[in-house]
């Protein structure tokens, strides 16, 4: 789509201007794919840290939590490690590289939050420059700083940034505790920088993953950093679990947006013969679901599969490559209602549409959501039907069936 049609602003760096899109790509999306913190960070590195930038140097710059690839594109001529918990962020960076016709991407390495950027066993040199966009959850920052500590030295420059409203005392305290002396810049366009010197002797390990147990439903869940509701079972999740005995029987169940896997694991308890596919865009969530499932059903490891995917996009590609198309009879979903700091139901919408594709005829999607989110309207639009399974003052459980075309026109 042309710039004029979408009326896109450009992300201007000292060396180039980039057209950047967000993912999912929504028609008439007015939100930019970068913020003032990206601009401040990028300009500061180019102006004040030029000695860390050397195109002939294959010692990478570490870029952490780059949301849609703005920083990756800005520094694409250098060797970069792009480290993130979000598969969608990696996808967006790749699509934006392509959109801007950047073909030589051999020097860009994408690493998931499950990887430590460099391990002590590797003979790689410590990073000279580490750029961090402050993530939404403190747990992810904490986990990242502990992992980072092993691949920096006292000369490493560490610069972080966020919109001022997202920098709290607790954010700075983490840098002080794990990295060392920490200062902040003045605010520019409501964004601020954090500078941290690597001068503590903190050799502690990340406290993640942690495990929670829920006595009421007798489940134990492993949570890597950044996972949804990692302190206790979410109230909406619990409500759907309490009503799971009414779910139709299924040979294959998909837990979409699985987080720590609570829904899929409990579905397996009701339907012990079912195969369960756990899908999430967060690498740490998929790792959590895998650990939680394997703890719960050590004997049934082959009944479950785990997939990092944007909604069901990559999962469906993998499945259609298999001979048996892997269609499901039941999808379970507690949809996300925000993406990083922006709120919206566009991901839920994608999840519903792609779930319909993944279901066999007569298969059903069961979702739980806040009553005010109006998911029944969306489900009706996508499936042509929707029924209420249960409600309480805050939540509603809805189900929609995939009808064959004949059935749909008769309705
Ligand atoms: N099912 C879990 C539960 O009930 O505890 C987690 C529900 S949480 C409300 C929504 C989940 O959707 C999160 O784990 C989030 O990482 C995941 N998610 C967000 N955007 C996604 C996307 N584009 N594709 C796949 N999963 C996504």
mmCIF file of N, CA and C in Angstrom, residues 264-393:
data_model
loop_
_atom_site.group_PDB
_atom_site.id
_atom_site.type_symbol
_atom_site.label_atom_id
_atom_site.label_comp_id
_atom_site.label_asym_id
_atom_site.label_seq_id
_atom_site.Cartn_x
_atom_site.Cartn_y
_atom_site.Cartn_z
ATOM 1 N N UNK A 264 -5.460 -25.134 28.305
ATOM 2 C CA UNK A 264 -5.196 -26.402 27.616
ATOM 3 C C UNK A 264 -4.936 -27.539 28.598
ATOM 4 N N UNK A 265 -4.229 -27.231 29.671
ATOM 5 C CA UNK A 265 -3.904 -28.273 30.663
ATOM 6 C C UNK A 265 -5.181 -28.778 31.341
ATOM 7 N N UNK A 266 -6.080 -27.834 31.673
ATOM 8 C CA UNK A 266 -7.332 -28.258 32.315
ATOM 9 C C UNK A 266 -8.252 -28.964 31.319
ATOM 10 N N UNK A 267 -8.193 -28.565 30.049
ATOM 11 C CA UNK A 267 -9.006 -29.255 29.035
ATOM 12 C C UNK A 267 -8.566 -30.713 28.932
ATOM 13 N N UNK A 268 -7.273 -30.943 29.043
ATOM 14 C CA UNK A 268 -6.727 -32.315 28.978
ATOM 15 C C UNK A 268 -7.237 -33.147 30.166
ATOM 16 N N UNK A 269 -7.455 -32.478 31.295
ATOM 17 C CA UNK A 269 -7.963 -33.227 32.452
ATOM 18 C C UNK A 269 -9.388 -33.726 32.176
ATOM 19 N N UNK A 270 -10.196 -32.867 31.508
ATOM 20 C CA UNK A 270 -11.578 -33.270 31.174
ATOM 21 C C UNK A 270 -11.604 -34.262 30.022
ATOM 22 N N UNK A 271 -10.654 -34.124 29.095
ATOM 23 C CA UNK A 271 -10.673 -34.965 27.889
ATOM 24 C C UNK A 271 -9.285 -35.610 27.727
ATOM 25 N N UNK A 272 -9.017 -36.661 28.503
ATOM 26 C CA UNK A 272 -7.653 -37.205 28.571
ATOM 27 C C UNK A 272 -7.122 -37.738 27.246
ATOM 28 N N UNK A 273 -8.020 -38.034 26.294
ATOM 29 C CA UNK A 273 -7.517 -38.575 25.024
ATOM 30 C C UNK A 273 -7.223 -37.491 23.985
ATOM 31 N N UNK A 274 -7.548 -36.254 24.322
ATOM 32 C CA UNK A 274 -7.394 -35.187 23.317
ATOM 33 C C UNK A 274 -5.928 -34.823 23.112
ATOM 34 N N UNK A 275 -5.632 -34.394 21.875
ATOM 35 C CA UNK A 275 -4.320 -33.783 21.599
ATOM 36 C C UNK A 275 -4.498 -32.284 21.823
ATOM 37 N N UNK A 276 -3.515 -31.656 22.428
ATOM 38 C CA UNK A 276 -3.638 -30.215 22.703
ATOM 39 C C UNK A 276 -2.515 -29.466 21.992
ATOM 40 N N UNK A 277 -2.886 -28.387 21.271
ATOM 41 C CA UNK A 277 -1.878 -27.500 20.680
ATOM 42 C C UNK A 277 -1.881 -26.182 21.445
ATOM 43 N N UNK A 278 -0.733 -25.817 21.962
ATOM 44 C CA UNK A 278 -0.595 -24.563 22.707
ATOM 45 C C UNK A 278 0.074 -23.537 21.792
ATOM 46 N N UNK A 279 -0.553 -22.362 21.653
ATOM 47 C CA UNK A 279 -0.042 -21.366 20.703
ATOM 48 C C UNK A 279 0.009 -19.987 21.362
ATOM 49 N N UNK A 280 1.125 -19.288 21.210
ATOM 50 C CA UNK A 280 1.217 -17.911 21.732
ATOM 51 C C UNK A 280 2.294 -17.167 20.942
ATOM 52 N N UNK A 281 2.204 -15.842 20.961
ATOM 53 C CA UNK A 281 3.238 -15.060 20.256
ATOM 54 C C UNK A 281 4.418 -14.767 21.176
ATOM 55 N N UNK A 282 4.252 -14.985 22.464
ATOM 56 C CA UNK A 282 5.345 -14.718 23.413
ATOM 57 C C UNK A 282 6.167 -15.997 23.600
ATOM 58 N N UNK A 283 7.473 -15.884 23.336
ATOM 59 C CA UNK A 283 8.345 -17.056 23.468
ATOM 60 C C UNK A 283 8.285 -17.596 24.904
ATOM 61 N N UNK A 284 8.267 -16.663 25.874
ATOM 62 C CA UNK A 284 8.253 -17.101 27.269
ATOM 63 C C UNK A 284 6.951 -17.802 27.631
ATOM 64 N N UNK A 285 5.838 -17.376 27.002
ATOM 65 C CA UNK A 285 4.555 -18.035 27.279
ATOM 66 C C UNK A 285 4.586 -19.460 26.774
ATOM 67 N N UNK A 286 5.076 -19.642 25.558
ATOM 68 C CA UNK A 286 5.117 -20.996 24.995
ATOM 69 C C UNK A 286 6.024 -21.891 25.852
ATOM 70 N N UNK A 287 7.151 -21.334 26.313
ATOM 71 C CA UNK A 287 8.044 -22.113 27.186
ATOM 72 C C UNK A 287 7.339 -22.452 28.496
ATOM 73 N N UNK A 288 6.541 -21.512 29.016
ATOM 74 C CA UNK A 288 5.823 -21.751 30.279
ATOM 75 C C UNK A 288 4.788 -22.844 30.099
ATOM 76 N N UNK A 289 4.022 -22.754 28.981
ATOM 77 C CA UNK A 289 2.984 -23.766 28.724
ATOM 78 C C UNK A 289 3.626 -25.148 28.617
ATOM 79 N N UNK A 290 4.771 -25.199 27.957
ATOM 80 C CA UNK A 290 5.456 -26.484 27.779
ATOM 81 C C UNK A 290 5.901 -27.064 29.137
ATOM 82 N N UNK A 291 6.515 -26.226 29.960
ATOM 83 C CA UNK A 291 6.961 -26.696 31.276
ATOM 84 C C UNK A 291 5.761 -27.105 32.138
ATOM 85 N N UNK A 292 4.691 -26.281 32.106
ATOM 86 C CA UNK A 292 3.515 -26.583 32.937
ATOM 87 C C UNK A 292 2.887 -27.896 32.490
ATOM 88 N N UNK A 293 2.756 -28.068 31.177
ATOM 89 C CA UNK A 293 2.126 -29.285 30.649
ATOM 90 C C UNK A 293 2.958 -30.509 31.010
ATOM 91 N N UNK A 294 4.260 -30.423 30.799
ATOM 92 C CA UNK A 294 5.118 -31.585 31.067
ATOM 93 C C UNK A 294 5.128 -31.954 32.548
ATOM 94 N N UNK A 295 4.978 -30.960 33.432
ATOM 95 C CA UNK A 295 4.856 -31.269 34.867
ATOM 96 C C UNK A 295 3.548 -31.976 35.154
ATOM 97 N N UNK A 296 2.468 -31.512 34.464
ATOM 98 C CA UNK A 296 1.133 -32.062 34.743
ATOM 99 C C UNK A 296 0.968 -33.456 34.143
ATOM 100 N N UNK A 297 1.511 -33.666 32.950
ATOM 101 C CA UNK A 297 1.283 -34.944 32.251
ATOM 102 C C UNK A 297 2.607 -35.517 31.729
ATOM 103 N N UNK A 298 3.491 -35.905 32.642
ATOM 104 C CA UNK A 298 4.799 -36.391 32.170
ATOM 105 C C UNK A 298 4.683 -37.621 31.272
ATOM 106 N N UNK A 299 3.570 -38.354 31.412
ATOM 107 C CA UNK A 299 3.410 -39.587 30.619
ATOM 108 C C UNK A 299 2.823 -39.312 29.244
ATOM 109 N N UNK A 300 2.295 -38.104 29.034
ATOM 110 C CA UNK A 300 1.564 -37.848 27.775
ATOM 111 C C UNK A 300 2.216 -36.752 26.951
ATOM 112 N N UNK A 301 3.529 -36.693 26.996
ATOM 113 C CA UNK A 301 4.237 -35.612 26.289
ATOM 114 C C UNK A 301 3.870 -35.572 24.809
ATOM 115 N N UNK A 302 3.667 -36.724 24.199
ATOM 116 C CA UNK A 302 3.425 -36.722 22.753
ATOM 117 C C UNK A 302 2.013 -36.252 22.392
ATOM 118 N N UNK A 303 1.157 -36.038 23.396
ATOM 119 C CA UNK A 303 -0.205 -35.547 23.102
ATOM 120 C C UNK A 303 -0.247 -34.023 22.973
ATOM 121 N N UNK A 304 0.857 -33.356 23.200
ATOM 122 C CA UNK A 304 0.824 -31.890 23.170
ATOM 123 C C UNK A 304 1.881 -31.349 22.217
ATOM 124 N N UNK A 305 1.550 -30.207 21.610
ATOM 125 C CA UNK A 305 2.557 -29.525 20.786
ATOM 126 C C UNK A 305 2.525 -28.037 21.125
ATOM 127 N N UNK A 306 3.628 -27.366 20.885
ATOM 128 C CA UNK A 306 3.820 -25.996 21.362
ATOM 129 C C UNK A 306 4.320 -25.138 20.205
ATOM 130 N N UNK A 307 3.665 -23.975 19.999
ATOM 131 C CA UNK A 307 3.948 -23.214 18.785
ATOM 132 C C UNK A 307 4.034 -21.720 19.078
ATOM 133 N N UNK A 308 5.093 -21.097 18.585
ATOM 134 C CA UNK A 308 5.178 -19.641 18.616
ATOM 135 C C UNK A 308 4.568 -19.156 17.312
ATOM 136 N N UNK A 309 3.532 -18.333 17.408
ATOM 137 C CA UNK A 309 2.815 -17.952 16.186
ATOM 138 C C UNK A 309 2.045 -16.655 16.420
ATOM 139 N N UNK A 310 1.881 -15.873 15.358
ATOM 140 C CA UNK A 310 1.020 -14.692 15.410
ATOM 141 C C UNK A 310 -0.408 -15.178 15.189
ATOM 142 N N UNK A 311 -1.229 -15.129 16.225
ATOM 143 C CA UNK A 311 -2.536 -15.813 16.245
ATOM 144 C C UNK A 311 -2.282 -17.233 15.738
ATOM 145 N N UNK A 312 -2.981 -17.698 14.700
ATOM 146 C CA UNK A 312 -2.714 -19.073 14.241
ATOM 147 C C UNK A 312 -1.990 -19.092 12.894
ATOM 148 N N UNK A 313 -1.451 -17.936 12.495
ATOM 149 C CA UNK A 313 -0.835 -17.823 11.165
ATOM 150 C C UNK A 313 0.258 -18.876 10.914
ATOM 151 N N UNK A 314 1.305 -18.873 11.726
ATOM 152 C CA UNK A 314 2.425 -19.795 11.509
ATOM 153 C C UNK A 314 2.028 -21.219 11.894
ATOM 154 N N UNK A 315 1.162 -21.337 12.902
ATOM 155 C CA UNK A 315 0.661 -22.656 13.306
ATOM 156 C C UNK A 315 -0.077 -23.299 12.127
ATOM 157 N N UNK A 316 -0.913 -22.521 11.448
ATOM 158 C CA UNK A 316 -1.684 -23.064 10.314
ATOM 159 C C UNK A 316 -0.750 -23.447 9.170
ATOM 160 N N UNK A 317 0.293 -22.643 8.965
ATOM 161 C CA UNK A 317 1.251 -22.977 7.896
ATOM 162 C C UNK A 317 1.932 -24.315 8.194
ATOM 163 N N UNK A 318 2.346 -24.472 9.456
ATOM 164 C CA UNK A 318 2.990 -25.742 9.854
ATOM 165 C C UNK A 318 2.005 -26.895 9.671
ATOM 166 N N UNK A 319 0.750 -26.678 10.091
ATOM 167 C CA UNK A 319 -0.242 -27.751 10.046
ATOM 168 C C UNK A 319 -0.582 -28.136 8.622
ATOM 169 N N UNK A 320 -0.728 -27.136 7.740
ATOM 170 C CA UNK A 320 -1.136 -27.477 6.374
ATOM 171 C C UNK A 320 0.013 -28.163 5.633
ATOM 172 N N UNK A 321 1.227 -28.022 6.167
ATOM 173 C CA UNK A 321 2.351 -28.731 5.556
ATOM 174 C C UNK A 321 2.278 -30.227 5.898
ATOM 175 N N UNK A 322 1.543 -30.526 6.984
ATOM 176 C CA UNK A 322 1.405 -31.944 7.347
ATOM 177 C C UNK A 322 0.264 -32.551 6.534
ATOM 178 N N UNK A 323 0.309 -33.868 6.338
ATOM 179 C CA UNK A 323 -0.712 -34.495 5.500
ATOM 180 C C UNK A 323 -2.092 -34.383 6.130
ATOM 181 N N UNK A 324 -2.173 -34.813 7.365
ATOM 182 C CA UNK A 324 -3.435 -34.629 8.084
ATOM 183 C C UNK A 324 -3.460 -33.147 8.456
ATOM 184 N N UNK A 325 -4.470 -32.451 8.034
ATOM 185 C CA UNK A 325 -4.459 -30.988 8.123
ATOM 186 C C UNK A 325 -4.566 -30.469 9.555
ATOM 187 N N UNK A 326 -4.647 -31.409 10.515
ATOM 188 C CA UNK A 326 -4.564 -30.997 11.900
ATOM 189 C C UNK A 326 -5.718 -30.112 12.347
ATOM 190 N N UNK A 327 -6.890 -30.260 11.705
ATOM 191 C CA UNK A 327 -8.038 -29.422 12.097
ATOM 192 C C UNK A 327 -8.449 -29.750 13.531
ATOM 193 N N UNK A 328 -9.012 -28.748 14.211
ATOM 194 C CA UNK A 328 -9.409 -28.944 15.606
ATOM 195 C C UNK A 328 -10.930 -29.011 15.719
ATOM 196 N N UNK A 329 -11.387 -29.606 16.810
ATOM 197 C CA UNK A 329 -12.830 -29.601 17.083
ATOM 198 C C UNK A 329 -13.165 -28.564 18.153
ATOM 199 N N UNK A 330 -12.139 -28.084 18.858
ATOM 200 C CA UNK A 330 -12.390 -27.099 19.921
ATOM 201 C C UNK A 330 -11.218 -26.123 20.027
ATOM 202 N N UNK A 331 -11.545 -24.821 20.092
ATOM 203 C CA UNK A 331 -10.522 -23.798 20.366
ATOM 204 C C UNK A 331 -10.898 -23.116 21.677
ATOM 205 N N UNK A 332 -9.928 -22.940 22.560
ATOM 206 C CA UNK A 332 -10.161 -22.234 23.822
ATOM 207 C C UNK A 332 -9.381 -20.926 23.798
ATOM 208 N N UNK A 333 -10.015 -19.854 24.279
ATOM 209 C CA UNK A 333 -9.345 -18.554 24.154
ATOM 210 C C UNK A 333 -9.769 -17.566 25.239
ATOM 211 N N UNK A 334 -8.777 -16.972 25.872
ATOM 212 C CA UNK A 334 -8.983 -15.813 26.752
ATOM 213 C C UNK A 334 -8.235 -14.688 26.037
ATOM 214 N N UNK A 335 -8.920 -13.930 25.162
ATOM 215 C CA UNK A 335 -8.193 -13.054 24.226
ATOM 216 C C UNK A 335 -7.430 -11.914 24.901
ATOM 217 N N UNK A 336 -6.320 -11.512 24.283
ATOM 218 C CA UNK A 336 -5.586 -10.354 24.811
ATOM 219 C C UNK A 336 -6.338 -9.069 24.455
ATOM 220 N N UNK A 337 -6.277 -8.090 25.320
ATOM 221 C CA UNK A 337 -6.941 -6.821 24.971
ATOM 222 C C UNK A 337 -5.964 -5.654 24.938
ATOM 223 N N UNK A 338 -4.667 -5.959 24.928
ATOM 224 C CA UNK A 338 -3.713 -4.883 24.662
ATOM 225 C C UNK A 338 -2.490 -5.462 23.957
ATOM 226 N N UNK A 339 -1.791 -4.569 23.251
ATOM 227 C CA UNK A 339 -0.525 -4.942 22.616
ATOM 228 C C UNK A 339 0.499 -3.932 23.105
ATOM 229 N N UNK A 340 1.476 -4.377 23.851
ATOM 230 C CA UNK A 340 2.409 -3.529 24.575
ATOM 231 C C UNK A 340 1.585 -2.491 25.348
ATOM 232 N N UNK A 341 1.645 -1.188 24.988
ATOM 233 C CA UNK A 341 0.908 -0.205 25.777
ATOM 234 C C UNK A 341 -0.405 0.214 25.125
ATOM 235 N N UNK A 342 -0.740 -0.311 23.938
ATOM 236 C CA UNK A 342 -1.977 0.154 23.308
ATOM 237 C C UNK A 342 -3.095 -0.876 23.487
ATOM 238 N N UNK A 343 -4.291 -0.333 23.747
ATOM 239 C CA UNK A 343 -5.434 -1.193 24.061
ATOM 240 C C UNK A 343 -6.274 -1.381 22.812
ATOM 241 N N UNK A 344 -6.833 -2.563 22.619
ATOM 242 C CA UNK A 344 -7.694 -2.760 21.449
ATOM 243 C C UNK A 344 -8.087 -4.210 21.319
ATOM 244 N N UNK A 345 -9.077 -4.459 20.456
ATOM 245 C CA UNK A 345 -9.528 -5.840 20.307
ATOM 246 C C UNK A 345 -9.133 -6.414 18.945
ATOM 247 N N UNK A 346 -8.172 -5.751 18.278
ATOM 248 C CA UNK A 346 -7.808 -6.210 16.933
ATOM 249 C C UNK A 346 -7.157 -7.595 16.948
ATOM 250 N N UNK A 347 -6.464 -7.940 18.026
ATOM 251 C CA UNK A 347 -5.833 -9.272 18.057
ATOM 252 C C UNK A 347 -6.907 -10.343 18.298
ATOM 253 N N UNK A 348 -7.862 -10.017 19.168
ATOM 254 C CA UNK A 348 -8.971 -10.956 19.404
ATOM 255 C C UNK A 348 -9.687 -11.239 18.086
ATOM 256 N N UNK A 349 -9.920 -10.203 17.340
ATOM 257 C CA UNK A 349 -10.587 -10.296 16.040
ATOM 258 C C UNK A 349 -9.841 -11.269 15.123
ATOM 259 N N UNK A 350 -8.503 -11.097 15.036
ATOM 260 C CA UNK A 350 -7.668 -11.998 14.224
ATOM 261 C C UNK A 350 -7.754 -13.426 14.746
ATOM 262 N N UNK A 351 -7.727 -13.553 16.065
ATOM 263 C CA UNK A 351 -7.770 -14.896 16.662
ATOM 264 C C UNK A 351 -9.081 -15.595 16.310
ATOM 265 N N UNK A 352 -10.189 -14.863 16.340
ATOM 266 C CA UNK A 352 -11.495 -15.480 16.037
ATOM 267 C C UNK A 352 -11.531 -15.919 14.570
ATOM 268 N N UNK A 353 -11.066 -15.034 13.680
ATOM 269 C CA UNK A 353 -11.120 -15.362 12.247
ATOM 270 C C UNK A 353 -10.251 -16.589 11.942
ATOM 271 N N UNK A 354 -9.048 -16.588 12.509
ATOM 272 C CA UNK A 354 -8.133 -17.702 12.209
ATOM 273 C C UNK A 354 -8.564 -18.984 12.916
ATOM 274 N N UNK A 355 -9.256 -18.856 14.040
ATOM 275 C CA UNK A 355 -9.768 -20.055 14.722
ATOM 276 C C UNK A 355 -10.823 -20.722 13.855
ATOM 277 N N UNK A 356 -11.662 -19.912 13.226
ATOM 278 C CA UNK A 356 -12.696 -20.500 12.360
ATOM 279 C C UNK A 356 -12.044 -21.343 11.267
ATOM 280 N N UNK A 357 -10.955 -20.821 10.705
ATOM 281 C CA UNK A 357 -10.234 -21.564 9.660
ATOM 282 C C UNK A 357 -9.655 -22.870 10.203
ATOM 283 N N UNK A 358 -9.232 -22.833 11.457
ATOM 284 C CA UNK A 358 -8.549 -24.013 12.031
ATOM 285 C C UNK A 358 -9.522 -25.090 12.500
ATOM 286 N N UNK A 359 -10.814 -24.732 12.566
ATOM 287 C CA UNK A 359 -11.807 -25.689 13.085
ATOM 288 C C UNK A 359 -12.387 -26.561 11.981
ATOM 289 N N UNK A 360 -12.750 -27.772 12.351
ATOM 290 C CA UNK A 360 -13.551 -28.628 11.469
ATOM 291 C C UNK A 360 -14.987 -28.115 11.482
ATOM 292 N N UNK A 361 -15.760 -28.466 10.474
ATOM 293 C CA UNK A 361 -17.189 -28.128 10.509
ATOM 294 C C UNK A 361 -17.782 -28.727 11.785
ATOM 295 N N UNK A 362 -18.624 -27.944 12.439
ATOM 296 C CA UNK A 362 -19.254 -28.294 13.725
ATOM 297 C C UNK A 362 -18.316 -28.129 14.929
ATOM 298 N N UNK A 363 -17.061 -27.772 14.654
ATOM 299 C CA UNK A 363 -16.146 -27.493 15.757
ATOM 300 C C UNK A 363 -16.529 -26.162 16.415
ATOM 301 N N UNK A 364 -16.066 -25.947 17.646
ATOM 302 C CA UNK A 364 -16.501 -24.749 18.377
ATOM 303 C C UNK A 364 -15.319 -23.974 18.967
ATOM 304 N N UNK A 365 -15.499 -22.659 19.057
ATOM 305 C CA UNK A 365 -14.571 -21.826 19.829
ATOM 306 C C UNK A 365 -15.285 -21.438 21.117
ATOM 307 N N UNK A 366 -14.582 -21.550 22.219
ATOM 308 C CA UNK A 366 -15.102 -21.114 23.523
ATOM 309 C C UNK A 366 -14.175 -20.014 24.032
ATOM 310 N N UNK A 367 -14.781 -18.891 24.357
ATOM 311 C CA UNK A 367 -13.947 -17.783 24.833
ATOM 312 C C UNK A 367 -14.471 -17.230 26.168
ATOM 313 N N UNK A 368 -13.570 -16.612 26.909
ATOM 314 C CA UNK A 368 -13.996 -15.892 28.113
ATOM 315 C C UNK A 368 -13.515 -14.455 27.966
ATOM 316 N N UNK A 369 -14.368 -13.516 28.372
ATOM 317 C CA UNK A 369 -13.954 -12.111 28.280
ATOM 318 C C UNK A 369 -14.748 -11.249 29.223
ATOM 319 N N UNK A 370 -14.256 -10.052 29.454
ATOM 320 C CA UNK A 370 -15.012 -9.070 30.218
ATOM 321 C C UNK A 370 -16.312 -8.791 29.494
ATOM 322 N N UNK A 371 -17.407 -8.684 30.230
ATOM 323 C CA UNK A 371 -18.719 -8.502 29.580
ATOM 324 C C UNK A 371 -18.736 -7.283 28.678
ATOM 325 N N UNK A 372 -18.067 -6.195 29.125
ATOM 326 C CA UNK A 372 -18.163 -4.942 28.376
ATOM 327 C C UNK A 372 -17.410 -4.982 27.037
ATOM 328 N N UNK A 373 -16.619 -6.023 26.791
ATOM 329 C CA UNK A 373 -15.823 -6.038 25.559
ATOM 330 C C UNK A 373 -16.651 -6.399 24.319
ATOM 331 N N UNK A 374 -17.837 -6.907 24.529
ATOM 332 C CA UNK A 374 -18.761 -7.154 23.404
ATOM 333 C C UNK A 374 -18.253 -8.170 22.393
ATOM 334 N N UNK A 375 -17.594 -9.220 22.863
ATOM 335 C CA UNK A 375 -17.062 -10.229 21.944
ATOM 336 C C UNK A 375 -18.171 -10.972 21.182
ATOM 337 N N UNK A 376 -19.408 -10.978 21.736
ATOM 338 C CA UNK A 376 -20.497 -11.698 21.044
ATOM 339 C C UNK A 376 -20.737 -11.116 19.648
ATOM 340 N N UNK A 377 -20.523 -9.803 19.514
ATOM 341 C CA UNK A 377 -20.762 -9.158 18.204
ATOM 342 C C UNK A 377 -19.731 -9.687 17.198
ATOM 343 N N UNK A 378 -18.505 -9.755 17.645
ATOM 344 C CA UNK A 378 -17.427 -10.231 16.761
ATOM 345 C C UNK A 378 -17.617 -11.700 16.397
ATOM 346 N N UNK A 379 -17.947 -12.506 17.402
ATOM 347 C CA UNK A 379 -18.120 -13.940 17.118
ATOM 348 C C UNK A 379 -19.264 -14.143 16.123
ATOM 349 N N UNK A 380 -20.339 -13.375 16.288
ATOM 350 C CA UNK A 380 -21.473 -13.499 15.360
ATOM 351 C C UNK A 380 -21.048 -13.133 13.953
ATOM 352 N N UNK A 381 -20.233 -12.083 13.858
ATOM 353 C CA UNK A 381 -19.774 -11.659 12.523
ATOM 354 C C UNK A 381 -18.919 -12.739 11.881
ATOM 355 N N UNK A 382 -18.042 -13.361 12.661
ATOM 356 C CA UNK A 382 -17.105 -14.336 12.098
ATOM 357 C C UNK A 382 -17.776 -15.692 11.875
ATOM 358 N N UNK A 383 -18.594 -16.127 12.837
ATOM 359 C CA UNK A 383 -19.132 -17.496 12.781
ATOM 360 C C UNK A 383 -20.599 -17.536 12.342
ATOM 361 N N UNK A 384 -21.280 -16.381 12.362
ATOM 362 C CA UNK A 384 -22.710 -16.363 12.021
ATOM 363 C C UNK A 384 -23.573 -16.825 13.182
ATOM 364 N N UNK A 385 -22.975 -17.113 14.324
ATOM 365 C CA UNK A 385 -23.756 -17.538 15.497
ATOM 366 C C UNK A 385 -22.913 -17.344 16.748
ATOM 367 N N UNK A 386 -23.591 -17.283 17.874
ATOM 368 C CA UNK A 386 -22.886 -17.173 19.161
ATOM 369 C C UNK A 386 -23.880 -17.481 20.270
ATOM 370 N N UNK A 387 -23.495 -18.288 21.230
ATOM 371 C CA UNK A 387 -24.400 -18.530 22.363
ATOM 372 C C UNK A 387 -23.651 -18.286 23.680
ATOM 373 N N UNK A 388 -24.426 -17.893 24.679
ATOM 374 C CA UNK A 388 -23.817 -17.610 25.985
ATOM 375 C C UNK A 388 -23.841 -18.881 26.815
ATOM 376 N N UNK A 389 -22.687 -19.250 27.325
ATOM 377 C CA UNK A 389 -22.594 -20.466 28.138
ATOM 378 C C UNK A 389 -22.801 -20.124 29.617
ATOM 379 N N UNK A 390 -22.175 -19.042 30.071
ATOM 380 C CA UNK A 390 -22.297 -18.651 31.488
ATOM 381 C C UNK A 390 -21.912 -17.182 31.625
ATOM 382 N N UNK A 391 -22.473 -16.555 32.635
ATOM 383 C CA UNK A 391 -22.075 -15.166 32.919
ATOM 384 C C UNK A 391 -21.913 -15.000 34.427
ATOM 385 N N UNK A 392 -21.118 -14.044 34.819
ATOM 386 C CA UNK A 392 -21.103 -13.586 36.209
ATOM 387 C C UNK A 392 -21.018 -12.061 36.127
ATOM 388 N N UNK A 393 -21.016 -11.342 37.231
ATOM 389 C CA UNK A 393 -21.084 -9.876 37.100
ATOM 390 C C UNK A 393 -19.981 -9.283 36.221
#
